[in-house]
Amino acid sequence: MSNHPKIRARAADNRAFPIIVFSLATAIALGIAMLPFAAKAAGSDSGSSGGSGYTVAAASKEMRKATVMIKNEDYAGALSFLEAEIAKNPDNADAWNLTGFASRKLGDYAASEVAYDKALAIDPKHKGALEYKGELYLTLGNLEGAENMFDRLNKVCFLSCKEKKQLAAAIRTYKKAN
């Protein structure tokens, strides 16, 4: 090897090239490998908030009607369809979650909590139920309960999810007001 500074620098660059290529290839491979998980985390809309958040494409007639009624803020009307859905499919965590949401909006906090608990018993990682139960706790003045729901959402949401963002915003608003 030559002692000329430019030739030594070029040789060092040539030795670093395989390391750089390997690093980039590894980063790309990891990114590709994580796509299914990121897509699932971003795309799963299991009982999320913002009205109902329930995906109605493959839903039963009762769930579709209840979702429309919730979007139109007809919570009492939605409950009758949700009760019919739960009678047919008692393990439908989305139906229990929406029952909790509609009950909470009607001021029936005890029924709301029971419904969220049932949704979470069926699916402990149900993002919508975790968020909504946190919001219920804030309504009841239970900041610690809301923060516990937020902690659970933190574990469920791979990167971030709208339920976590919305509950975080509700907690911030609650803290400012109290």
PDB file of C-alpha atoms in Angstrom:
ATOM      1  CA  MET A   1       0.000   0.000   0.000  1.00  0.00           C
ATOM      2  CA  SER A   2       1.247   3.471  -0.836  1.00  0.00           C
ATOM      3  CA  ASN A   3       2.077   6.133   1.706  1.00  0.00           C
ATOM      4  CA  HIS A   4       0.435   8.793  -0.405  1.00  0.00           C
ATOM      5  CA  PRO A   5      -2.464  10.361   1.654  1.00  0.00           C
ATOM      6  CA  LYS A   6      -5.017  10.338  -1.199  1.00  0.00           C
ATOM      7  CA  ILE A   7      -4.352   6.673  -2.014  1.00  0.00           C
ATOM      8  CA  ARG A   8      -4.637   5.704   1.685  1.00  0.00           C
ATOM      9  CA  ALA A   9      -7.945   7.598   1.990  1.00  0.00           C
ATOM     10  CA  ARG A  10      -9.319   5.908  -1.154  1.00  0.00           C
ATOM     11  CA  ALA A  11      -8.300   2.488   0.210  1.00  0.00           C
ATOM     12  CA  ALA A  12     -10.051   3.249   3.508  1.00  0.00           C
ATOM     13  CA  ASP A  13     -13.175   4.311   1.569  1.00  0.00           C
ATOM     14  CA  ASN A  14     -13.075   1.048  -0.377  1.00  0.00           C
ATOM     15  CA  ARG A  15     -12.868  -0.974   2.855  1.00  0.00           C
ATOM     16  CA  ALA A  16     -15.855   0.914   4.314  1.00  0.00           C
ATOM     17  CA  PHE A  17     -18.011   0.376   1.225  1.00  0.00           C
ATOM     18  CA  PRO A  18     -19.049  -3.239   2.083  1.00  0.00           C
ATOM     19  CA  ILE A  19     -19.951  -2.157   5.619  1.00  0.00           C
ATOM     20  CA  ILE A  20     -22.111   0.673   4.284  1.00  0.00           C
ATOM     21  CA  VAL A  21     -23.818  -1.632   1.780  1.00  0.00           C
ATOM     22  CA  PHE A  22     -24.438  -4.258   4.481  1.00  0.00           C
ATOM     23  CA  SER A  23     -25.880  -1.625   6.834  1.00  0.00           C
ATOM     24  CA  LEU A  24     -28.232  -0.286   4.182  1.00  0.00           C
ATOM     25  CA  ALA A  25     -29.298  -3.776   3.124  1.00  0.00           C
ATOM     26  CA  THR A  26     -29.990  -4.704   6.748  1.00  0.00           C
ATOM     27  CA  ALA A  27     -32.027  -1.545   7.318  1.00  0.00           C
ATOM     28  CA  ILE A  28     -34.069  -2.169   4.159  1.00  0.00           C
ATOM     29  CA  ALA A  29     -34.632  -5.825   5.074  1.00  0.00           C
ATOM     30  CA  LEU A  30     -35.778  -4.884   8.573  1.00  0.00           C
ATOM     31  CA  GLY A  31     -38.079  -2.235   7.151  1.00  0.00           C
ATOM     32  CA  ILE A  32     -39.634  -4.728   4.766  1.00  0.00           C
ATOM     33  CA  ALA A  33     -39.946  -7.334   7.503  1.00  0.00           C
ATOM     34  CA  MET A  34     -41.797  -4.843   9.735  1.00  0.00           C
ATOM     35  CA  LEU A  35     -44.314  -3.756   7.073  1.00  0.00           C
ATOM     36  CA  PRO A  36     -46.926  -6.401   7.931  1.00  0.00           C
ATOM     37  CA  PHE A  37     -46.788  -5.414  11.594  1.00  0.00           C
ATOM     38  CA  ALA A  38     -46.953  -1.700  10.859  1.00  0.00           C
ATOM     39  CA  ALA A  39     -49.833  -2.234   8.436  1.00  0.00           C
ATOM     40  CA  LYS A  40     -51.715  -4.258  11.035  1.00  0.00           C
ATOM     41  CA  ALA A  41     -51.103  -1.647  13.722  1.00  0.00           C
ATOM     42  CA  ALA A  42     -52.086   1.212  11.453  1.00  0.00           C
ATOM     43  CA  GLY A  43     -54.998  -0.547   9.810  1.00  0.00           C
ATOM     44  CA  SER A  44     -56.654  -2.298  12.689  1.00  0.00           C
ATOM     45  CA  ASP A  45     -59.676  -0.265  13.546  1.00  0.00           C
ATOM     46  CA  SER A  46     -61.097  -2.459  16.221  1.00  0.00           C
ATOM     47  CA  GLY A  47     -63.682  -0.291  17.862  1.00  0.00           C
ATOM     48  CA  SER A  48     -61.669   2.878  17.534  1.00  0.00           C
ATOM     49  CA  SER A  49     -63.002   6.262  18.386  1.00  0.00           C
ATOM     50  CA  GLY A  50     -64.211   9.235  16.418  1.00  0.00           C
ATOM     51  CA  GLY A  51     -67.904   8.368  16.409  1.00  0.00           C
ATOM     52  CA  SER A  52     -67.878   4.618  16.279  1.00  0.00           C
ATOM     53  CA  GLY A  53     -64.755   3.810  14.297  1.00  0.00           C
ATOM     54  CA  TYR A  54     -66.233   0.397  13.611  1.00  0.00           C
ATOM     55  CA  THR A  55     -65.504  -0.885  10.115  1.00  0.00           C
ATOM     56  CA  VAL A  56     -68.896  -1.673   8.641  1.00  0.00           C
ATOM     57  CA  ALA A  57     -67.823  -3.473   5.450  1.00  0.00           C
ATOM     58  CA  ALA A  58     -68.129  -6.999   6.888  1.00  0.00           C
ATOM     59  CA  ALA A  59     -70.468  -6.095   9.739  1.00  0.00           C
ATOM     60  CA  SER A  60     -73.894  -7.524  10.412  1.00  0.00           C
ATOM     61  CA  LYS A  61     -77.022  -5.555   9.594  1.00  0.00           C
ATOM     62  CA  GLU A  62     -77.379  -4.680  13.283  1.00  0.00           C
ATOM     63  CA  MET A  63     -73.817  -3.382  13.538  1.00  0.00           C
ATOM     64  CA  ARG A  64     -74.182  -1.323  10.357  1.00  0.00           C
ATOM     65  CA  LYS A  65     -77.411   0.259  11.615  1.00  0.00           C
ATOM     66  CA  ALA A  66     -75.962   0.893  15.077  1.00  0.00           C
ATOM     67  CA  THR A  67     -72.876   2.509  13.555  1.00  0.00           C
ATOM     68  CA  VAL A  68     -74.981   4.857  11.422  1.00  0.00           C
ATOM     69  CA  MET A  69     -77.102   5.790  14.434  1.00  0.00           C
ATOM     70  CA  ILE A  70     -74.001   6.494  16.518  1.00  0.00           C
ATOM     71  CA  LYS A  71     -72.603   8.700  13.765  1.00  0.00           C
ATOM     72  CA  ASN A  72     -75.932  10.546  13.818  1.00  0.00           C
ATOM     73  CA  GLU A  73     -75.722  10.741  17.629  1.00  0.00           C
ATOM     74  CA  ASP A  74     -78.850   8.596  18.087  1.00  0.00           C
ATOM     75  CA  TYR A  75     -77.318   6.631  20.945  1.00  0.00           C
ATOM     76  CA  ALA A  76     -80.586   5.243  22.319  1.00  0.00           C
ATOM     77  CA  GLY A  77     -81.555   3.958  18.877  1.00  0.00           C
ATOM     78  CA  ALA A  78     -78.120   2.415  18.426  1.00  0.00           C
ATOM     79  CA  LEU A  79     -78.428   0.514  21.703  1.00  0.00           C
ATOM     80  CA  SER A  80     -81.424  -1.493  20.462  1.00  0.00           C
ATOM     81  CA  PHE A  81     -79.428  -2.730  17.449  1.00  0.00           C
ATOM     82  CA  LEU A  82     -76.367  -3.388  19.590  1.00  0.00           C
ATOM     83  CA  GLU A  83     -78.457  -5.438  22.013  1.00  0.00           C
ATOM     84  CA  ALA A  84     -79.749  -7.490  19.071  1.00  0.00           C
ATOM     85  CA  GLU A  85     -76.157  -8.002  17.833  1.00  0.00           C
ATOM     86  CA  ILE A  86     -74.966  -9.077  21.271  1.00  0.00           C
ATOM     87  CA  ALA A  87     -77.888 -11.503  21.603  1.00  0.00           C
ATOM     88  CA  LYS A  88     -76.774 -13.151  18.323  1.00  0.00           C
ATOM     89  CA  ASN A  89     -73.028 -12.799  18.900  1.00  0.00           C
ATOM     90  CA  PRO A  90     -72.161 -12.340  22.593  1.00  0.00           C
ATOM     91  CA  ASP A  91     -68.410 -12.510  21.857  1.00  0.00           C
ATOM     92  CA  ASN A  92     -68.457  -9.451  19.592  1.00  0.00           C
ATOM     93  CA  ALA A  93     -66.057  -7.097  21.388  1.00  0.00           C
ATOM     94  CA  ASP A  94     -66.888  -4.293  18.938  1.00  0.00           C
ATOM     95  CA  ALA A  95     -70.589  -4.526  19.805  1.00  0.00           C
ATOM     96  CA  TRP A  96     -69.785  -4.394  23.526  1.00  0.00           C
ATOM     97  CA  ASN A  97     -67.447  -1.449  22.949  1.00  0.00           C
ATOM     98  CA  LEU A  98     -70.076   0.491  21.011  1.00  0.00           C
ATOM     99  CA  THR A  99     -72.625  -0.374  23.696  1.00  0.00           C
ATOM    100  CA  GLY A 100     -70.275   1.174  26.233  1.00  0.00           C
ATOM    101  CA  PHE A 101     -69.791   4.231  24.020  1.00  0.00           C
ATOM    102  CA  ALA A 102     -73.530   4.768  23.456  1.00  0.00           C
ATOM    103  CA  SER A 103     -74.297   4.201  27.146  1.00  0.00           C
ATOM    104  CA  ARG A 104     -71.594   6.691  28.155  1.00  0.00           C
ATOM    105  CA  LYS A 105     -72.964   9.293  25.752  1.00  0.00           C
ATOM    106  CA  LEU A 106     -76.405   8.787  27.320  1.00  0.00           C
ATOM    107  CA  GLY A 107     -74.942   9.277  30.815  1.00  0.00           C
ATOM    108  CA  ASP A 108     -75.376   5.668  31.933  1.00  0.00           C
ATOM    109  CA  TYR A 109     -71.851   5.309  33.253  1.00  0.00           C
ATOM    110  CA  ALA A 110     -72.422   2.071  35.145  1.00  0.00           C
ATOM    111  CA  ALA A 111     -73.744   0.307  32.021  1.00  0.00           C
ATOM    112  CA  SER A 112     -70.925   1.861  30.024  1.00  0.00           C
ATOM    113  CA  GLU A 113     -68.262   0.449  32.318  1.00  0.00           C
ATOM    114  CA  VAL A 114     -69.858  -3.003  32.294  1.00  0.00           C
ATOM    115  CA  ALA A 115     -69.891  -2.991  28.484  1.00  0.00           C
ATOM    116  CA  TYR A 116     -66.248  -1.871  28.224  1.00  0.00           C
ATOM    117  CA  ASP A 117     -65.261  -4.553  30.729  1.00  0.00           C
ATOM    118  CA  LYS A 118     -67.021  -7.192  28.611  1.00  0.00           C
ATOM    119  CA  ALA A 119     -65.301  -5.926  25.443  1.00  0.00           C
ATOM    120  CA  LEU A 120     -61.929  -6.088  27.195  1.00  0.00           C
ATOM    121  CA  ALA A 121     -62.652  -9.543  28.633  1.00  0.00           C
ATOM    122  CA  ILE A 122     -63.224 -10.747  25.056  1.00  0.00           C
ATOM    123  CA  ASP A 123     -60.294  -8.797  23.609  1.00  0.00           C
ATOM    124  CA  PRO A 124     -57.896  -7.363  26.233  1.00  0.00           C
ATOM    125  CA  LYS A 125     -56.110  -5.396  23.488  1.00  0.00           C
ATOM    126  CA  HIS A 126     -59.231  -3.741  22.078  1.00  0.00           C
ATOM    127  CA  LYS A 127     -57.933  -0.248  21.380  1.00  0.00           C
ATOM    128  CA  GLY A 128     -61.348   1.384  21.188  1.00  0.00           C
ATOM    129  CA  ALA A 129     -62.485  -0.056  24.505  1.00  0.00           C
ATOM    130  CA  LEU A 130     -59.216   0.952  26.174  1.00  0.00           C
ATOM    131  CA  GLU A 131     -59.556   4.507  24.920  1.00  0.00           C
ATOM    132  CA  TYR A 132     -63.252   4.809  25.695  1.00  0.00           C
ATOM    133  CA  LYS A 133     -62.879   3.322  29.167  1.00  0.00           C
ATOM    134  CA  GLY A 134     -60.122   5.875  29.789  1.00  0.00           C
ATOM    135  CA  GLU A 135     -62.485   8.631  28.681  1.00  0.00           C
ATOM    136  CA  LEU A 136     -65.176   7.212  30.981  1.00  0.00           C
ATOM    137  CA  TYR A 137     -62.716   7.357  33.869  1.00  0.00           C
ATOM    138  CA  LEU A 138     -62.016  11.018  33.102  1.00  0.00           C
ATOM    139  CA  THR A 139     -65.749  11.722  33.061  1.00  0.00           C
ATOM    140  CA  LEU A 140     -65.944  10.127  36.502  1.00  0.00           C
ATOM    141  CA  GLY A 141     -62.926  12.095  37.777  1.00  0.00           C
ATOM    142  CA  ASN A 142     -60.664   9.037  37.910  1.00  0.00           C
ATOM    143  CA  LEU A 143     -57.419  10.311  36.375  1.00  0.00           C
ATOM    144  CA  GLU A 144     -55.444   7.315  37.644  1.00  0.00           C
ATOM    145  CA  GLY A 145     -57.846   4.913  35.908  1.00  0.00           C
ATOM    146  CA  ALA A 146     -57.553   6.887  32.663  1.00  0.00           C
ATOM    147  CA  GLU A 147     -53.762   6.833  32.886  1.00  0.00           C
ATOM    148  CA  ASN A 148     -53.877   3.058  33.449  1.00  0.00           C
ATOM    149  CA  MET A 149     -55.915   2.689  30.252  1.00  0.00           C
ATOM    150  CA  PHE A 150     -53.365   4.896  28.471  1.00  0.00           C
ATOM    151  CA  ASP A 151     -50.538   2.664  29.726  1.00  0.00           C
ATOM    152  CA  ARG A 152     -52.360  -0.366  28.352  1.00  0.00           C
ATOM    153  CA  LEU A 153     -52.852   1.398  25.003  1.00  0.00           C
ATOM    154  CA  ASN A 154     -49.134   2.170  24.973  1.00  0.00           C
ATOM    155  CA  LYS A 155     -48.439  -1.563  25.110  1.00  0.00           C
ATOM    156  CA  VAL A 156     -51.033  -2.392  22.445  1.00  0.00           C
ATOM    157  CA  CYS A 157     -50.176   0.256  19.873  1.00  0.00           C
ATOM    158  CA  PHE A 158     -47.085  -0.815  17.930  1.00  0.00           C
ATOM    159  CA  LEU A 159     -45.912   2.664  16.950  1.00  0.00           C
ATOM    160  CA  SER A 160     -48.814   4.924  17.587  1.00  0.00           C
ATOM    161  CA  CYS A 161     -52.530   4.791  17.064  1.00  0.00           C
ATOM    162  CA  LYS A 162     -55.324   7.297  17.009  1.00  0.00           C
ATOM    163  CA  GLU A 163     -56.886   5.839  20.164  1.00  0.00           C
ATOM    164  CA  LYS A 164     -53.700   6.494  22.111  1.00  0.00           C
ATOM    165  CA  LYS A 165     -53.411  10.009  20.693  1.00  0.00           C
ATOM    166  CA  GLN A 166     -57.028  10.799  21.491  1.00  0.00           C
ATOM    167  CA  LEU A 167     -56.841   9.484  25.048  1.00  0.00           C
ATOM    168  CA  ALA A 168     -53.587  11.399  25.590  1.00  0.00           C
ATOM    169  CA  ALA A 169     -55.317  14.578  24.386  1.00  0.00           C
ATOM    170  CA  ALA A 170     -58.295  13.926  26.671  1.00  0.00           C
ATOM    171  CA  ILE A 171     -55.963  13.396  29.640  1.00  0.00           C
ATOM    172  CA  ARG A 172     -54.090  16.648  28.855  1.00  0.00           C
ATOM    173  CA  THR A 173     -57.385  18.529  28.608  1.00  0.00           C
ATOM    174  CA  TYR A 174     -58.570  17.004  31.889  1.00  0.00           C
ATOM    175  CA  LYS A 175     -55.343  17.969  33.669  1.00  0.00           C
ATOM    176  CA  LYS A 176     -55.567  21.550  32.417  1.00  0.00           C
ATOM    177  CA  ALA A 177     -59.160  21.843  33.596  1.00  0.00           C
ATOM    178  CA  ASN A 178     -58.584  20.261  36.995  1.00  0.00           C
TER     179      ASN A 178
END
